[in-house]
Amino acid sequence: MSTSYEQQHVEYPSRKRMGWLALGAAFFVAAGFFLMFSDSSNTGDSVISAVVGLVSVLFFGLCLGYSLVKIMKKEPSFVVNEQGFVDSSSYTSGGFIPWKDVENIFMYELMGQPMIGVKLWDEQAFLDRQTGVKRKLMTVNTQMVDATVSIAQSSLSLPLEQLYMMMVGRWKRASEAYKPGQDDNS
């Protein structure tokens, strides 16, 4: 469900999509438990299975928890307005980012999933404001695709291409308004 206002566009997570993500994560958590506690005749295989199972339980358990929280909360996952955008669409979301901080906005594909990439002028200052695991994940993402913030379709109901066009349009309008040295009387 999304709501458009004159000055802003608000996106809420797709409950159906988040439900499917939660179901998939629950399946991998169960598979991880199976691997952790399955009996194997070879001790080496048993240790590898247990480690893979533990990693699966931890990672997909976090995904499951995140999905369930997104389903239950009625908070927007993304807001676009004339000042900038607020990204709450994933664990590595960037929060509020003003248009004046944006260097580039582009579409890319990662592992078959279309994404919107946002490159910031002062990437390091932005990353320094993040904490712990979130900072590390954002740093890895920046090194992989040269995007400080990445926005996936998974928690949005508006097609990504439409959101991209909306963001680029508002960013360009804001960039024209903030040009240094521009005469206010013209």
C-alpha positions as a Python dict, from the first residue, in 0.01 Angstrom:
ca = {
    (1, 'M'): (0, 0, 0),
    (2, 'S'): (139, 342, -86),
    (3, 'T'): (7, 691, -44),
    (4, 'S'): (102, 988, -261),
    (5, 'Y'): (77, 1340, -130),
    (6, 'E'): (150, 1662, -315),
    (7, 'Q'): (487, 1712, -143),
    (8, 'Q'): (586, 1357, -58),
    (9, 'H'): (546, 994, -152),
    (10, 'V'): (521, 736, 127),
    (11, 'E'): (584, 364, 70),
    (12, 'Y'): (474, 96, 313),
    (13, 'P'): (618, -256, 306),
    (14, 'S'): (424, -510, 106),
    (15, 'R'): (286, -745, 372),
    (16, 'K'): (243, -1021, 117),
    (17, 'R'): (607, -997, 4),
    (18, 'M'): (731, -974, 364),
    (19, 'G'): (517, -1279, 449),
    (20, 'W'): (684, -1479, 174),
    (21, 'L'): (1026, -1364, 296),
    (22, 'A'): (936, -1469, 651),
    (23, 'L'): (817, -1809, 528),
    (24, 'G'): (1137, -1863, 327),
    (25, 'A'): (1353, -1757, 622),
    (26, 'A'): (1162, -1994, 854),
    (27, 'F'): (1229, -2278, 610),
    (28, 'F'): (1604, -2208, 615),
    (29, 'V'): (1604, -2180, 996),
    (30, 'A'): (1441, -2525, 1012),
    (31, 'A'): (1692, -2661, 758),
    (32, 'G'): (1974, -2516, 968),
    (33, 'F'): (1847, -2693, 1280),
    (34, 'F'): (1821, -3015, 1080),
    (35, 'L'): (2184, -2979, 968),
    (36, 'M'): (2301, -2898, 1321),
    (37, 'F'): (2139, -3202, 1478),
    (38, 'S'): (2158, -3459, 1197),
    (39, 'D'): (2365, -3769, 1261),
    (40, 'S'): (2650, -3831, 1021),
    (41, 'S'): (2876, -4133, 1012),
    (42, 'N'): (3178, -3916, 927),
    (43, 'T'): (3290, -3677, 1205),
    (44, 'G'): (3431, -3425, 953),
    (45, 'D'): (3099, -3409, 769),
    (46, 'S'): (2917, -3371, 1100),
    (47, 'V'): (3123, -3068, 1201),
    (48, 'I'): (3076, -2901, 862),
    (49, 'S'): (2701, -2970, 874),
    (50, 'A'): (2679, -2825, 1225),
    (51, 'V'): (2868, -2508, 1125),
    (52, 'V'): (2660, -2458, 809),
    (53, 'G'): (2345, -2522, 1013),
    (54, 'L'): (2447, -2270, 1279),
    (55, 'V'): (2524, -2002, 1021),
    (56, 'S'): (2191, -2073, 852),
    (57, 'V'): (2000, -2049, 1181),
    (58, 'L'): (2171, -1724, 1280),
    (59, 'F'): (2146, -1546, 944),
    (60, 'F'): (1797, -1659, 847),
    (61, 'G'): (1678, -1620, 1206),
    (62, 'L'): (1769, -1251, 1182),
    (63, 'C'): (1593, -1232, 845),
    (64, 'L'): (1285, -1398, 995),
    (65, 'G'): (1281, -1157, 1289),
    (66, 'Y'): (1325, -856, 1063),
    (67, 'S'): (1045, -973, 832),
    (68, 'L'): (806, -1031, 1121),
    (69, 'V'): (878, -686, 1267),
    (70, 'K'): (815, -525, 926),
    (71, 'I'): (485, -713, 894),
    (72, 'M'): (365, -603, 1239),
    (73, 'K'): (481, -240, 1236),
    (74, 'K'): (284, 14, 1039),
    (75, 'E'): (583, 237, 964),
    (76, 'P'): (674, 358, 616),
    (77, 'S'): (964, 179, 453),
    (78, 'F'): (1047, 470, 225),
    (79, 'V'): (951, 838, 200),
    (80, 'V'): (1047, 1074, -84),
    (81, 'N'): (991, 1448, -54),
    (82, 'E'): (1141, 1776, -177),
    (83, 'Q'): (1410, 1780, 96),
    (84, 'G'): (1538, 1425, 40),
    (85, 'F'): (1436, 1072, 122),
    (86, 'V'): (1400, 852, 428),
    (87, 'D'): (1509, 493, 372),
    (88, 'S'): (1383, 235, 623),
    (89, 'S'): (1345, -42, 368),
    (90, 'S'): (1612, -279, 502),
    (91, 'Y'): (1845, -343, 792),
    (92, 'T'): (2113, -144, 612),
    (93, 'S'): (1880, 145, 539),
    (94, 'G'): (2028, 492, 539),
    (95, 'G'): (1764, 689, 728),
    (96, 'F'): (1712, 1050, 614),
    (97, 'I'): (1936, 1161, 328),
    (98, 'P'): (1901, 1517, 195),
    (99, 'W'): (1922, 1568, -183),
    (100, 'K'): (2221, 1801, -142),
    (101, 'D'): (2424, 1501, -12),
    (102, 'V'): (2346, 1286, -320),
    (103, 'E'): (2612, 1265, -592),
    (104, 'N'): (2437, 1011, -817),
    (105, 'I'): (2132, 785, -836),
    (106, 'F'): (2140, 480, -1063),
    (107, 'M'): (1977, 142, -1125),
    (108, 'Y'): (2180, -178, -1107),
    (109, 'E'): (2129, -549, -1067),
    (110, 'L'): (2279, -763, -793),
    (111, 'M'): (2234, -1140, -807),
    (112, 'G'): (1938, -1099, -1043),
    (113, 'Q'): (1763, -845, -819),
    (114, 'P'): (1714, -489, -947),
    (115, 'M'): (1828, -220, -704),
    (116, 'I'): (1848, 157, -681),
    (117, 'G'): (2196, 276, -589),
    (118, 'V'): (2257, 612, -425),
    (119, 'K'): (2612, 749, -415),
    (120, 'L'): (2677, 1026, -163),
    (121, 'W'): (2926, 1311, -190),
    (122, 'D'): (3073, 1245, 156),
    (123, 'E'): (3042, 871, 182),
    (124, 'Q'): (3282, 836, 477),
    (125, 'A'): (3093, 1087, 695),
    (126, 'F'): (2771, 895, 628),
    (127, 'L'): (2933, 558, 710),
    (128, 'D'): (3087, 705, 1027),
    (129, 'R'): (2735, 786, 1153),
    (130, 'Q'): (2635, 418, 1124),
    (131, 'T'): (2706, 160, 1393),
    (132, 'G'): (2855, -188, 1416),
    (133, 'V'): (2739, -454, 1174),
    (134, 'K'): (2531, -204, 976),
    (135, 'R'): (2843, 5, 901),
    (136, 'K'): (3037, -305, 793),
    (137, 'L'): (2756, -422, 562),
    (138, 'M'): (2723, -75, 408),
    (139, 'T'): (3102, -56, 356),
    (140, 'V'): (3102, -394, 179),
    (141, 'N'): (2809, -281, -37),
    (142, 'T'): (2993, 40, -126),
    (143, 'Q'): (3297, -159, -236),
    (144, 'M'): (3087, -401, -446),
    (145, 'V'): (2863, -158, -637),
    (146, 'D'): (2990, 194, -557),
    (147, 'A'): (2656, 282, -397),
    (148, 'T'): (2649, 415, -41),
    (149, 'V'): (2280, 326, -8),
    (150, 'S'): (2103, 45, -193),
    (151, 'I'): (1727, 16, -219),
    (152, 'A'): (1571, -319, -308),
    (153, 'Q'): (1219, -396, -426),
    (154, 'S'): (1158, -644, -143),
    (155, 'S'): (997, -407, 106),
    (156, 'L'): (836, -165, -139),
    (157, 'S'): (502, -190, -315),
    (158, 'L'): (574, 68, -589),
    (159, 'P'): (770, -79, -881),
    (160, 'L'): (1139, 8, -838),
    (161, 'E'): (1160, 177, -1180),
    (162, 'Q'): (882, 421, -1083),
    (163, 'L'): (1049, 500, -751),
    (164, 'Y'): (1378, 555, -935),
    (165, 'M'): (1218, 802, -1178),
    (166, 'M'): (1052, 986, -888),
    (167, 'M'): (1380, 1006, -695),
    (168, 'V'): (1582, 1126, -995),
    (169, 'G'): (1323, 1393, -1076),
    (170, 'R'): (1321, 1534, -724),
    (171, 'W'): (1699, 1508, -691),
    (172, 'K'): (1750, 1703, -1016),
    (173, 'R'): (1502, 1974, -910),
    (174, 'A'): (1677, 2004, -574),
    (175, 'S'): (2021, 2008, -739),
    (176, 'E'): (1916, 2298, -963),
    (177, 'A'): (1788, 2485, -658),
    (178, 'Y'): (2116, 2433, -466),
    (179, 'K'): (2367, 2526, -737),
    (180, 'P'): (2650, 2720, -573),
    (181, 'G'): (2690, 3076, -701),
    (182, 'Q'): (2342, 3083, -847),
    (183, 'D'): (2190, 3430, -836),
    (184, 'D'): (1867, 3433, -635),
    (185, 'N'): (1723, 3720, -846),
    (186, 'S'): (1731, 3533, -1178),
}
